[in-house]
Each structure stands twice: as C-alpha cells, then as structure tokens.
C-alpha cells in the first residue's frame, strides 16, 4: 500500500529520509506518527528509524542533538521541525523490567519493528510512501484493536511498562484490547510495578489527561495500584470523579483529595517534579480550605498561591471538591468563593504599604524575622485590625518587635558587635543555662557560645541561692568562653568585666541608673534587678569561663513572691514599660562578646577601674563580705587596679577581699 502525506511536517520528514537514502542507508517513518496519521489524528512528532549508525546521522545534518545517543537516537532539525532519528535496534533481554540489558543495533527494519509493542505501533512508511505492516497493524487500526506484537505474555514480561501503555492507548484512541493481550496484561501487573517510577509517571500523565468518562472504569484497581504505587487510591470509585475536571494537575488533585495528608508522599513516589507537585499540593490545600469553610480573613499562604497561579486557581480548587460532589451547584460555589476573594483587603504581603527593605532600614532587622513580621502585618491588615498605611504599619511593626518573646532570629537582628555566626541558641526551657552552656562548650569547637531561655527552671545565684524568675518574664543568658588558662591574675578580673558588660547593656535598653554591688550584682534603687554568676574551670592549659546572667525583664511587682518583693525589681518596673527580651539579650551578648575581644588583646581591669568605680555602689558603704569561712564586716574603702576590694574592719585594720565567686577546680 502506498500512502501520500503532504503536510509540511511529512514533506520535511521525507526530505530527511531521502538525504539518508542518498548515502546508502534506509530510513522510515515509524511508530506513533504512522498510527496517528492513518487514524486521521493530529501528529505531534515524527520518529524516523534508519539503518545509518548514529554518528553517520550526526554528520548528514547541520543541526543535530545527541538526545539518546547510547540508544541510537539523534535529534535532527530540518526545515524548522525536529525529528528523532533512531538507528534500527533490537533490544537485548530485559532483566529488571526497567532497561534492556543492552541495546544492539540491527541492520533490518524487520528487526526494529519486531521489538515494538503493539501492532498499530509497528508500521513503517518509507520516502516513497510504501507502508510496511508485518503484523497486521492496519487491520487492527480499522477494527480499533490493540494487540501485542508477537507473544503478549513474553512482551509484557520483557517490559512491564507496556501494560500501562496498552491502557493509555486504549484510553486515548478509544480502542479495545485484544483478549489474549488483555489476559497477559492482567498477569503482568507485578512486572509493571517494577518499572522505574519516572517511566510509570510519564505514561500515567498521558493516560490521566486522555481519560474520558466512557472508558475510565474498565481498568482493574490492581493494575492502577501497580502503575502508580498509590495504595490508598480506590480507582473504581475515583475514576468517575476524575473525569469531572480536566488537566493533569486538577485530575491528580481529585484523585489525591481523599488521602490529601499523604499526597506529598504519593507524588514523590512517582517522581513528580517539584513544580508539578507544588501545583497539585496547592490545589489540595485550597480545596481542603474550601471544604472546611473558607476562613474569614484570607490566609497569606492562600493569597500567595493565588498570586502564583492566578485567581482562577480558586475556582479550580472549588472544582476539585465539586468533582467529588457533582450534585452541588458549581456556579453558586464559584460565586461564593469569588465573593470571599473580592472581600479580602489584600492578597499577599507584597500588597502591604511597606516591604521587607523598609523593615530592614527602620529596625535593622535581618533574616527570618523580616518574613515573620511581614506575615504578622499581613494578617493584621487581612483581618482589618490595621489599615494598610505606612505609618500605621511601622508603628505596629515596632510594637511587634518590642513585645515579641525571646527568639533567636529576632535577637540576631539586634546584634551589632557579635558576628552572626556566633552560636546562639534559645531554649524553650532549661534547668540551668550555665550547666548547659558548659556542656556544649566541651562538645563544640566554638570559642564563644551563648544559650538563653525565658524559662530557667533552677537558676542558681551565688552560694547556691535560688534565682526566682516568673516564667516568660525573665531572661537567663549564659555565655561560655574558651580562654588561655596561663594568666590566672587576669582571669580573676572577669566577674568585674561581666558586671561592666551587663551594666552597659541595661543602660542601652533604657535602664541607666543601675549600680554594681561589688563584685558583680546589679541593683536598682537598692533592689536587685539582675544577678551574675561567673564560673571558671581550668584544665590542661584551657580556661572555660561561664558567665550566667539572670535579669528580671518584664515581671510586674506582683509577680514576685512576698519575701522577695521588697528586695527585687524588674526592668519593666524600672522603665515603666516592657523591654524587648531580644533587644536586651542582643545587647548583653554584644557586650560580653566585646569584652572577650578586648580581653584577648590584653585588657586589664585597671583600664576600666574608673568606669567601674563610677557605677559601683559599694565604696563608702558598710559591707559584710564572706571570705572563705570568715565573714568580714567593715567599711568599703575602695577598689584597686586588680579589682580587689579594700575593707577597713572595726579594728581599723585594712583587709583585701578578692572577688568571692570564682570557683576554681
Ligand atoms: P505518543 O503519541 O504518545 O508519542 P507513540 O506511539 O509515538 O505515542 P512513543 O513513546 O513516542 O509512543 O514511542 C514511539 C514508538 O516506539 C511507539 O510507537 C512504539 O513503536 C515504540 N515503543 C515505545 N515504547 C515502547 C515499549 N515500551 N516497548 C516497545 N515499543 C515501544
Ligand atoms: Mg511519539
């Protein structure tokens, strides 16, 4: 039989074949193009089979791509059409249902057609229009029948994907499957399950998109399970719902909706691309929201999806639900969803009157805190608690930052001295930050570490006294430093450096009039506001210094137990307003880190003695100092260059008192 095909794509294909022929090789249009053309269907791409080896094909044409060179396929561009030109091949035995063990180039068309899957796919046409049809493909086309080439059982065992391809062709072409082929297919489902997921996905997509209501339930559940690997899918019910919508992503969403919580896993198992999976998951989330009754304020996640996929996406999500309940009034549902969307004051944080850079500039925020704040502002505007106006948004942002609970990202945005890479960890609650940071320093390589919590369970003061802190309203910060142990004189000055660091930090958050009680307690108007515990352990030339700072931040007077009320106060009580724990923590870390840097370049207490004395409440006061077992009472005369306190006792003797809390071990 001779066929004449005159569409430009076929004219170009004939020219390609003639050029190959002029060099002494055979060339034929094969496979789907022949089948679809004979059926009068649109032909997408034309595959050409040739006796020419791939390297010859590459030399015969100006523009080629080595698409599948190992399997003999070269893409050829000719007259603005791409053709896949594949050298005749006969595949070696299949040993894993995935890939033939080897591909052997064959010299004959007959050999090439014999390895093809179905008779309607195993026809070829040469440059003169001669049709080669060794397996009766034409008759099968006419009778709308899908039949395996050769022994069906053998062919499906060779390549399990052919089971899926048979179903896909039956669905797209509207063909029935020949009984012998059908029987062999059912026996080969386990073979299909072993095919590489990428290949199964490719056929699944084509099948799903082509599915029509008439034929969809002809496929057995087991076959679909082997094809997709989705154990939760009940194809016999799902198929009729699936055809209520169109398009790959929408149909996938309809199928996955009943087990939406495992949809991500299912999509990954079939190796869907990130992009495809994102779109399906977005549809599922939106469909889930619609099913649950849309929330009064547009959630940012939904707004972002609509911005990414367009407003029509909401109607698609509504349809995904409707596909499961086609008795519902679809138009009315659309209108409801549309009205909901229209009533939203904004869609995404991009619609806010300020953006991330504004926040960075206004509050020197960085990192994830910027996103978190934008989300918060979006939500406030979305629920109409706030007008979308610059000044209002900035004021709201300021309030949010100041009132935000302790958070590592927010804290980091306030750092000005300590570098961002310094390990800082916020814990929800910790028995003792000093113990924790010491353990971590022993395990990690860092030379400076900070751990914090606003819920310390058993903080200690000096002499093991309990540090009382109402949960969530205090700050317990411990830093650990790894230092050289050789200069014990200088190490002994650290409690005083710590006191200076804390005093400066408190002044920077607005509580300037605190005083240091030698060596390192911090008082405000005679009440304790902050405790510092410095612990030093030295071993094999290394000093591990741990400085723990406990601050009463936002406790109200009534939060303190009665016995402590008279002796303790908080930053909030002192400043008359809440203090941001993040800002405070960042200042503390900055000051302690800065102290470490200065220590490393040789700082001595004597250089800061004046500063210390200025803020020290002890000098000129009557004091009782514990020194070992003895209790020394007298008048604090002053502090010397080493940080030693000089006390005159009642016998007018002058005693020197070294800072008491250094615990040597
Ligand atoms: P489509 O319209 O989807 O492109 P097609 O029939 O062209 O359908 P392709 O996957 O492009 O399918 O393959 C081209 C030809 O290669 C098929 O017509 C068939 O002859 C052969 N073929 C493809 N896959 C297999 C397979 N798994 N086993 C045997 N032959 C196959
Ligand atoms: Mg094709």
XYZ file of C-alpha atoms and ligand atoms in Angstrom:
697
model
C 0.000 0.000 0.000
C 1.191 3.493 -0.831
C 0.309 6.493 1.292
C 0.707 10.132 0.305
C 1.153 12.571 3.098
C 1.665 16.156 2.061
C 1.630 18.190 5.285
C 4.800 20.286 5.649
C 5.988 18.161 8.602
C 5.764 14.997 6.479
C 7.325 16.710 3.447
C 10.256 17.616 5.696
C 10.417 14.054 7.042
C 10.561 12.690 3.504
C 13.404 15.068 2.689
C 15.300 13.827 5.760
C 14.735 10.222 4.672
C 15.840 10.968 1.126
C 19.062 12.548 2.341
C 19.776 9.455 4.428
C 18.834 7.275 1.449
C 21.221 9.179 -0.863
C 24.055 7.995 1.373
C 23.073 4.355 1.006
C 21.016 3.867 4.168
C 17.362 3.005 4.726
C 15.032 5.348 6.603
C 11.354 5.086 7.597
C 8.710 6.998 9.469
C 7.743 4.675 12.296
C 5.605 4.301 15.393
C 3.029 6.799 16.637
C 3.227 9.128 13.631
C 2.210 6.395 11.199
C -0.517 5.187 13.545
C -1.965 8.628 14.223
C -1.745 9.754 10.604
C -3.587 6.631 9.422
C -6.223 7.314 12.066
C -6.595 10.865 10.806
C -5.419 12.212 14.140
C -3.012 15.076 14.753
C 0.603 14.059 14.618
C 2.825 15.728 17.198
C 6.251 14.448 16.386
C 7.634 12.162 13.757
C 10.063 9.409 14.659
C 12.359 8.084 11.965
C 14.090 4.696 12.049
C 17.222 4.194 9.975
C 19.954 1.694 9.167
C 22.514 4.512 9.442
C 24.544 4.433 12.672
C 24.110 7.456 14.947
C 27.479 9.051 14.119
C 26.593 8.953 10.418
C 23.254 10.622 11.114
C 25.064 13.366 13.020
C 27.304 14.020 10.012
C 24.488 14.112 7.473
C 22.677 17.079 9.037
C 23.772 20.568 10.044
C 21.820 20.784 13.270
C 21.624 17.707 15.498
C 21.454 16.867 19.206
C 22.681 13.599 20.747
C 19.343 13.096 22.553
C 19.732 9.417 23.373
C 22.943 8.585 21.649
C 23.567 5.421 23.717
C 20.269 4.068 22.440
C 20.963 5.282 18.917
C 18.722 8.377 18.960
C 19.847 11.634 17.370
C 17.520 14.630 17.120
C 17.689 16.298 13.744
C 16.461 19.790 12.962
C 15.243 20.075 9.395
C 13.035 22.751 7.811
C 12.261 24.003 11.323
C 10.998 20.592 12.517
C 12.771 18.329 14.975
C 12.870 14.613 14.141
C 14.060 11.829 16.381
C 16.182 9.634 14.163
C 16.924 6.270 15.745
C 19.163 3.571 14.366
C 17.361 0.249 13.880
C 17.707 -1.647 17.042
C 16.903 -4.914 18.664
C 16.920 -4.797 22.405
C 18.746 -7.369 24.453
C 16.888 -9.365 27.135
C 15.282 -7.356 29.918
C 16.424 -8.396 33.346
C 14.835 -5.858 35.654
C 11.735 -4.699 33.799
C 13.410 -1.297 33.611
C 16.082 -1.310 30.989
C 17.089 -3.803 28.352
C 20.377 -5.316 29.442
C 21.881 -3.989 26.216
C 20.779 -2.345 23.006
C 22.018 -3.951 19.828
C 21.856 -2.008 16.590
C 20.116 -4.071 13.965
C 20.539 -3.801 10.236
C 16.938 -4.529 9.291
C 13.628 -2.775 9.507
C 12.019 -6.142 10.318
C 14.178 -6.495 13.428
C 13.288 -2.969 14.505
C 9.543 -3.425 14.064
C 9.624 -6.772 15.882
C 10.753 -5.098 19.134
C 7.875 -2.590 19.071
C 4.978 -3.003 21.483
C 1.674 -3.122 19.601
C 0.784 -3.931 16.030
C -0.602 -0.434 15.413
C 2.759 0.964 16.556
C 4.783 -1.462 14.444
C 4.202 0.013 10.989
C 6.664 1.976 8.874
C 6.496 4.232 5.814
C 9.449 4.906 3.504
C 10.331 8.013 1.487
C 8.163 6.862 -1.384
C 5.096 6.283 0.749
C 5.340 2.475 0.877
C 3.690 1.153 4.021
C 5.343 -1.785 5.814
C 2.947 -3.584 8.086
C 4.289 -7.032 9.014
C 1.946 -7.587 11.996
C -1.425 -6.549 10.627
C -1.457 -3.137 12.288
C -3.699 -1.655 9.607
C -6.446 -4.207 10.198
C -6.179 -3.643 13.942
C -6.439 0.108 13.370
C -9.573 -0.371 11.347
C -11.079 -2.654 13.971
C -9.913 -0.381 16.759
C -7.984 -3.135 18.460
C -4.819 -3.075 20.480
C -2.771 -6.245 20.073
C 0.752 -7.039 21.192
C 3.418 -7.780 18.615
C 4.261 -11.475 18.994
C 3.651 -13.414 22.221
C 1.842 -10.973 24.553
C 2.959 -12.685 27.772
C 6.584 -12.540 26.681
C 6.316 -8.908 25.611
C 4.815 -7.718 28.916
C 7.387 -9.697 30.883
C 10.125 -8.006 28.834
C 8.891 -4.548 29.745
C 6.121 -4.079 32.317
C 5.517 -0.522 31.122
C 3.761 -1.969 28.082
C 0.838 -2.864 30.375
C 0.433 0.820 31.135
C 0.989 1.790 27.522
C -1.778 -0.575 26.420
C -4.203 1.084 28.834
C -3.024 4.510 27.797
C -3.551 3.774 24.099
C -6.911 2.175 24.801
C -7.916 5.346 26.671
C -6.527 7.838 24.134
C -7.551 6.025 20.968
C -10.747 4.514 22.277
C -9.548 1.026 21.270
C -10.442 -2.272 22.865
C -7.678 -4.564 23.949
C -7.408 -7.921 22.234
C -8.435 -10.714 24.675
C -5.083 -12.526 24.599
C -3.261 -9.253 25.154
C -5.691 -8.317 27.926
C -5.178 -11.641 29.705
C -1.408 -11.308 29.524
C -1.647 -7.755 30.902
C -3.524 -8.843 33.997
C -0.869 -11.439 34.681
C 1.877 -8.885 34.281
C 0.859 -6.286 36.862
C 3.756 -7.230 39.157
C 6.098 -6.600 36.246
C 4.562 -3.127 35.811
C 5.141 -2.358 39.491
C 8.859 -2.904 38.983
C 9.211 -0.347 36.190
C 11.186 2.787 37.054
C 8.808 5.397 38.587
C 9.801 8.071 36.059
C 8.607 5.899 33.164
C 5.404 4.959 35.006
C 4.719 8.626 35.722
C 5.133 9.603 32.091
C 2.537 7.087 30.915
C 0.290 7.870 33.885
C 0.184 11.540 32.910
C -0.743 10.764 29.331
C -3.376 8.290 30.479
C -4.868 10.607 33.055
C -5.100 13.584 30.713
C -6.689 11.478 27.960
C -9.185 9.734 30.220
C -12.836 10.050 29.234
C -15.938 9.145 31.130
C -16.871 6.274 28.805
C -13.903 4.043 29.452
C -12.312 5.019 32.681
C -13.666 2.224 34.849
C -12.534 -0.588 32.588
C -9.217 -0.783 34.357
C -8.740 -3.052 37.363
C -7.769 -1.478 40.697
C -4.703 -3.756 40.980
C -3.313 -2.557 37.682
C -3.674 1.089 38.719
C -2.022 0.297 42.028
C 0.916 -1.368 40.276
C 1.112 1.583 37.876
C 1.018 4.383 40.460
C 2.147 2.629 43.611
C -0.658 4.533 45.421
C -2.132 2.032 47.855
C -4.803 4.417 49.135
C -6.315 5.044 45.728
C -9.654 3.333 45.005
C -9.637 3.665 41.263
C -13.037 2.086 40.653
C -14.711 4.976 42.529
C -12.181 7.677 41.808
C -12.092 7.405 38.022
C -15.620 8.708 37.506
C -14.871 11.733 39.725
C -11.577 12.403 37.993
C -13.136 12.967 34.608
C -15.292 15.743 36.074
C -12.270 18.043 35.790
C -9.643 18.480 33.101
C -5.907 18.861 33.032
C -3.193 16.850 34.702
C -2.822 18.773 37.963
C -6.537 19.082 38.565
C -7.123 15.403 37.892
C -4.255 14.446 40.170
C -5.764 16.665 42.879
C -9.168 14.983 42.540
C -7.518 11.573 42.874
C -5.412 12.566 45.858
C -8.036 14.596 47.751
C -9.364 11.622 49.769
C -5.875 11.000 51.150
C -4.526 14.532 50.932
C -2.338 14.125 54.023
C -0.296 11.511 52.166
C -0.420 13.248 48.777
C 3.093 14.674 49.001
C 4.476 11.215 49.600
C 2.447 9.800 46.712
C 3.701 12.482 44.305
C 7.286 11.941 45.383
C 6.953 8.187 44.889
C 6.078 8.734 41.213
C 8.944 11.279 40.956
C 6.803 14.264 40.074
C 8.868 17.409 39.627
C 8.863 19.992 42.372
C 6.850 22.299 40.146
C 4.139 19.734 39.384
C 3.957 18.606 42.998
C 3.733 22.209 44.237
C 0.804 22.936 41.972
C -1.086 19.790 42.971
C -0.379 20.378 46.664
C -1.513 23.987 46.358
C -4.769 22.834 44.761
C -5.226 20.286 47.528
C -4.619 22.826 50.294
C -7.034 25.265 48.763
C -9.607 22.540 48.147
C -9.163 21.475 51.769
C -9.751 25.058 52.934
C -12.847 25.314 50.768
C -14.191 22.036 52.140
C -13.586 23.186 55.693
C -15.340 26.509 55.021
C -13.116 29.400 53.955
C -11.727 31.390 56.909
C -12.961 34.979 57.420
C -9.547 36.530 56.685
C -7.581 35.458 53.631
C -4.616 33.430 54.917
C -1.293 34.548 53.496
C -0.492 31.044 52.206
C -3.682 31.063 50.144
C -3.060 34.605 48.905
C 0.410 33.590 47.762
C -0.944 30.610 45.867
C -3.499 32.770 44.120
C -0.790 35.282 43.252
C 1.365 32.484 41.846
C -1.324 30.610 39.916
C -3.866 33.350 39.253
C -7.308 33.947 40.731
C -8.778 31.200 38.537
C -6.931 28.798 40.797
C -9.594 29.223 43.458
C -12.302 28.105 41.024
C -10.131 25.122 40.095
C -9.821 24.185 43.766
C -13.579 24.526 44.158
C -13.937 22.210 41.164
C -11.622 19.637 42.726
C -14.134 19.392 45.590
C -17.102 19.620 43.285
C -15.731 16.661 41.259
C -16.369 14.560 44.365
C -19.870 16.031 44.835
C -21.158 16.807 41.329
C -24.704 17.235 42.668
C -23.629 20.567 44.211
C -24.386 23.833 42.419
C -20.999 24.565 40.895
C -21.850 28.102 39.717
C -23.069 29.060 43.165
C -19.898 27.658 44.727
C -17.750 29.652 42.323
C -19.631 32.819 43.160
C -19.241 32.233 46.860
C -15.509 31.676 46.503
C -15.170 34.702 44.251
C -17.023 36.958 46.682
C -14.802 35.742 49.503
C -11.721 36.613 47.479
C -13.052 40.016 46.454
C -13.699 40.959 50.050
C -10.051 40.473 51.065
C -8.289 43.829 51.578
C -5.055 42.381 50.179
C -3.705 39.176 48.681
C -0.066 38.883 49.674
C 2.457 40.786 51.755
C 3.520 42.476 48.514
C 0.298 44.445 48.695
C 1.351 45.938 52.031
C 2.230 49.628 52.035
C 5.700 48.694 53.301
C 8.131 45.984 52.275
C 10.980 43.962 53.741
C 13.626 46.579 52.966
C 11.586 49.175 54.858
C 11.691 46.927 57.916
C 15.401 46.266 57.498
C 16.034 50.004 57.292
C 13.697 51.064 60.068
C 14.577 48.397 62.641
C 17.841 46.864 61.371
C 16.018 43.568 61.205
C 17.585 40.632 59.401
C 16.885 37.097 58.330
C 13.697 35.163 59.015
C 12.447 37.837 61.415
C 11.675 40.077 58.411
C 9.409 37.439 56.888
C 7.767 36.699 60.214
C 6.985 40.363 60.753
C 5.627 40.836 57.226
C 3.381 37.829 57.790
C 2.161 39.332 61.035
C 1.443 42.689 59.392
C -0.329 40.937 56.532
C -2.544 39.076 58.975
C -3.390 42.243 60.859
C -4.423 44.019 57.661
C -6.190 40.913 56.306
C -8.407 40.737 59.367
C -8.883 44.506 59.265
C -7.250 45.074 62.623
C -4.926 47.539 60.913
C -5.105 49.961 57.986
C -2.747 49.348 55.134
C -0.890 52.630 55.636
C 2.818 53.136 56.021
C 2.890 54.926 59.360
C 0.407 52.568 60.973
C 2.284 49.563 59.690
C 5.587 50.866 61.023
C 4.058 51.579 64.424
C 2.563 48.105 64.500
C 5.917 46.625 63.458
C 7.681 48.494 66.251
C 5.200 47.221 68.815
C 5.540 43.679 67.491
C 9.320 43.735 67.700
C 9.308 45.150 71.217
C 6.760 42.691 72.505
C 7.975 39.600 70.687
C 9.076 36.835 73.033
C 12.620 35.589 73.048
C 13.507 34.338 69.578
C 16.917 33.561 68.131
C 16.295 35.133 64.730
C 14.884 38.315 66.161
C 17.672 38.505 68.682
C 20.269 38.177 65.933
C 18.760 41.085 64.097
C 19.703 43.280 67.052
C 23.331 42.153 67.186
C 25.802 44.925 66.471
C 29.124 43.589 67.805
C 28.952 39.800 67.958
C 29.114 38.348 64.446
C 26.113 36.482 63.043
C 27.949 33.164 63.003
C 28.343 33.086 66.790
C 26.352 30.112 68.092
C 23.317 31.451 69.949
C 20.557 29.057 70.954
C 17.240 29.906 72.523
C 15.740 27.049 74.515
C 12.061 26.871 75.489
C 13.100 25.963 78.998
C 16.312 24.872 80.635
C 17.140 23.722 84.179
C 20.362 25.745 84.261
C 21.774 27.732 81.353
C 25.234 27.747 82.975
C 25.364 23.958 83.112
C 24.034 23.661 79.581
C 26.455 26.100 78.021
C 29.376 24.467 79.829
C 28.432 21.063 78.445
C 28.059 22.495 74.991
C 31.421 24.247 75.113
C 33.031 20.910 75.969
C 31.359 19.304 72.952
C 31.772 22.033 70.373
C 34.725 23.819 68.868
C 33.473 27.363 69.267
C 35.385 29.789 71.493
C 32.218 31.728 72.354
C 28.756 30.254 72.842
C 25.519 31.670 74.143
C 22.392 29.906 75.371
C 19.247 31.613 76.554
C 15.826 30.912 77.854
C 12.978 32.832 79.352
C 12.086 29.810 81.473
C 15.016 28.775 83.582
C 13.885 26.116 85.995
C 16.619 26.039 88.621
C 18.880 29.018 88.152
C 21.405 29.482 90.871
C 22.767 32.586 92.482
C 25.965 32.807 94.402
C 26.336 30.338 97.223
C 23.686 28.256 95.533
C 20.826 30.638 96.341
C 17.832 30.192 94.073
C 17.216 32.860 91.461
C 13.489 33.485 91.270
C 12.153 34.348 87.842
C 8.480 34.287 86.771
C 8.283 32.159 83.584
C 8.368 34.072 80.305
C 9.121 37.344 82.027
C 12.760 36.875 82.818
C 15.864 36.241 80.841
C 18.522 33.706 81.670
C 21.559 34.037 79.471
C 24.778 32.127 79.783
C 27.834 32.582 77.642
C 30.811 30.291 77.637
C 34.296 31.384 76.642
C 37.323 29.291 75.890
C 40.412 31.159 77.042
C 44.062 30.601 77.772
C 44.470 29.461 81.373
C 48.017 30.691 81.869
C 47.250 34.137 83.299
C 45.127 33.452 86.372
C 45.501 37.037 87.631
C 43.725 38.354 84.574
C 41.117 35.591 84.567
C 40.197 36.618 88.099
C 39.103 40.005 86.769
C 36.228 38.510 84.754
C 33.447 38.917 87.338
C 34.107 42.632 87.216
C 34.192 42.721 83.405
C 30.908 40.833 83.388
C 29.344 43.392 85.723
C 30.510 46.233 83.479
C 29.147 44.488 80.398
C 25.743 43.924 81.970
C 25.527 47.477 83.295
C 26.239 48.895 79.827
C 23.685 46.587 78.224
C 20.985 47.633 80.696
C 21.749 51.299 80.081
C 21.336 50.692 76.343
C 17.855 49.308 76.794
C 16.887 52.360 78.816
C 17.675 51.492 82.419
C 20.707 53.667 83.005
C 20.744 54.212 86.746
C 21.684 50.741 87.916
C 24.595 50.263 90.256
C 27.102 47.476 90.651
C 27.407 45.915 94.035
C 30.945 44.623 94.230
C 31.879 42.387 92.626
C 29.025 41.682 90.262
C 25.474 42.140 91.477
C 23.318 44.698 89.763
C 20.938 46.808 91.819
C 18.407 49.443 91.069
C 17.432 51.795 93.860
C 18.513 49.248 96.418
C 16.620 46.355 94.842
C 18.225 43.517 92.968
C 17.397 43.571 89.270
C 19.996 41.245 87.864
C 22.330 38.536 89.132
C 25.561 37.395 87.597
C 27.293 34.110 88.309
C 30.782 33.662 86.923
C 32.287 30.195 86.998
C 35.756 29.255 85.875
C 37.171 25.809 85.295
C 40.675 25.254 84.086
C 42.138 22.068 82.740
C 45.236 21.320 80.684
C 46.058 24.927 79.882
C 42.500 25.817 78.880
C 40.164 28.004 80.879
C 36.440 27.507 80.408
C 34.682 30.569 81.641
C 30.928 30.582 82.049
C 29.063 33.792 82.750
C 25.430 33.439 83.673
C 23.194 36.475 83.749
C 19.686 36.400 85.170
C 17.612 39.503 84.561
C 14.141 40.361 85.747
C 12.833 41.752 82.498
C 9.089 42.125 82.263
C 7.951 40.906 85.665
C 5.429 43.141 87.391
C 5.868 43.928 91.076
C 3.102 41.487 91.975
C 4.847 38.647 90.134
C 7.469 38.376 92.873
C 6.800 36.260 95.946
C 6.152 38.349 99.051
C 9.502 37.663 100.675
C 11.351 38.826 97.561
C 9.146 41.793 96.627
C 10.977 44.180 98.942
C 14.359 43.163 97.623
C 13.786 42.618 93.902
C 12.594 44.663 90.950
C 12.464 44.358 87.159
C 13.399 46.373 84.089
C 9.717 46.848 83.319
C 9.015 48.284 86.756
C 12.103 50.498 86.442
C 11.469 51.724 82.903
C 7.705 51.927 83.256
C 7.262 49.921 80.049
C 8.020 46.470 78.688
C 11.531 45.823 77.485
C 12.193 43.638 74.455
C 13.920 40.471 75.682
C 15.503 40.123 72.239
C 16.970 43.588 72.236
C 18.223 43.100 75.799
C 19.711 39.673 75.051
C 21.460 41.018 71.955
C 22.952 43.905 73.923
C 24.163 41.500 76.622
C 25.727 39.162 74.087
C 27.309 42.103 72.251
C 28.808 43.497 75.444
C 30.120 40.129 76.639
C 31.490 39.309 73.208
C 33.110 42.747 73.024
C 34.651 42.169 76.455
C 36.113 38.913 75.236
C 37.662 40.644 72.243
C 39.192 43.316 74.431
C 40.403 40.681 76.886
C 42.119 38.824 74.077
C 44.092 41.920 73.117
C 45.239 42.409 76.691
C 42.580 44.453 78.501
C 43.189 44.762 82.244
C 40.770 45.833 84.905
C 42.874 48.857 85.723
C 41.898 50.429 82.388
C 38.237 50.231 83.386
C 38.637 50.862 87.075
C 37.345 54.415 86.837
C 34.281 53.317 84.922
C 33.663 50.582 87.473
C 34.054 52.949 90.415
C 31.654 55.431 88.852
C 28.923 52.801 88.842
C 29.874 50.932 91.986
C 27.533 51.384 94.970
C 29.792 49.576 97.406
C 32.509 52.168 98.048
C 31.917 54.178 101.217
C 29.333 51.667 102.375
C 29.421 49.375 105.323
C 29.784 45.852 103.976
C 29.827 42.264 105.070
C 31.894 40.103 102.869
C 32.250 36.381 103.060
C 35.821 35.315 102.584
C 36.104 31.585 102.768
C 34.774 30.631 106.193
C 35.241 34.085 107.661
C 32.723 36.891 107.496
C 34.368 40.293 107.206
C 32.486 43.407 108.285
C 33.657 46.925 107.781
C 33.787 49.988 105.579
C 34.474 49.555 101.870
C 37.372 51.884 101.198
C 37.851 51.349 97.511
C 38.844 49.066 94.700
C 42.382 48.726 93.449
C 43.812 48.141 89.986
C 43.353 44.378 90.324
C 39.688 44.721 91.271
C 40.376 43.845 94.878
C 38.055 45.430 97.427
C 39.750 47.057 100.394
C 37.787 46.992 103.594
C 38.584 48.578 106.922
C 37.359 46.414 109.747
C 36.174 47.557 113.144
C 39.688 47.204 114.475
C 40.791 49.704 111.815
C 42.772 47.038 110.028
C 42.706 47.154 106.258
C 41.787 43.904 104.586
C 41.812 42.989 100.915
C 38.922 40.952 99.541
C 39.229 39.181 96.215
C 36.062 38.622 94.327
C 34.367 35.752 96.031
C 32.578 33.753 93.389
C 35.355 32.447 91.237
C 35.133 28.720 91.712
C 38.459 27.138 90.878
C 38.578 23.464 90.136
P 2.724 9.129 21.538
O 1.580 9.570 20.729
O 2.448 9.143 22.990
O 4.034 9.721 21.183
P 3.950 6.800 20.461
O 3.375 5.536 19.971
O 4.656 7.676 19.498
O 2.820 7.568 21.190
P 6.382 6.845 21.952
O 6.602 6.646 23.394
O 6.711 8.149 21.347
O 4.899 6.425 21.660
O 7.212 5.692 21.241
C 7.389 5.639 19.811
C 7.286 4.193 19.323
O 8.294 3.405 19.970
C 5.992 3.505 19.666
O 5.009 3.748 18.707
C 6.414 2.043 19.684
O 6.529 1.541 18.387
C 7.798 2.101 20.251
N 7.791 1.921 21.717
C 7.737 2.895 22.646
N 7.770 2.399 23.882
C 7.857 1.067 23.742
C 7.958 -0.033 24.656
N 7.953 0.180 25.972
N 8.048 -1.278 24.146
C 8.071 -1.468 22.829
N 7.982 -0.494 21.929
C 7.877 0.759 22.360
Mg 5.835 9.543 19.828
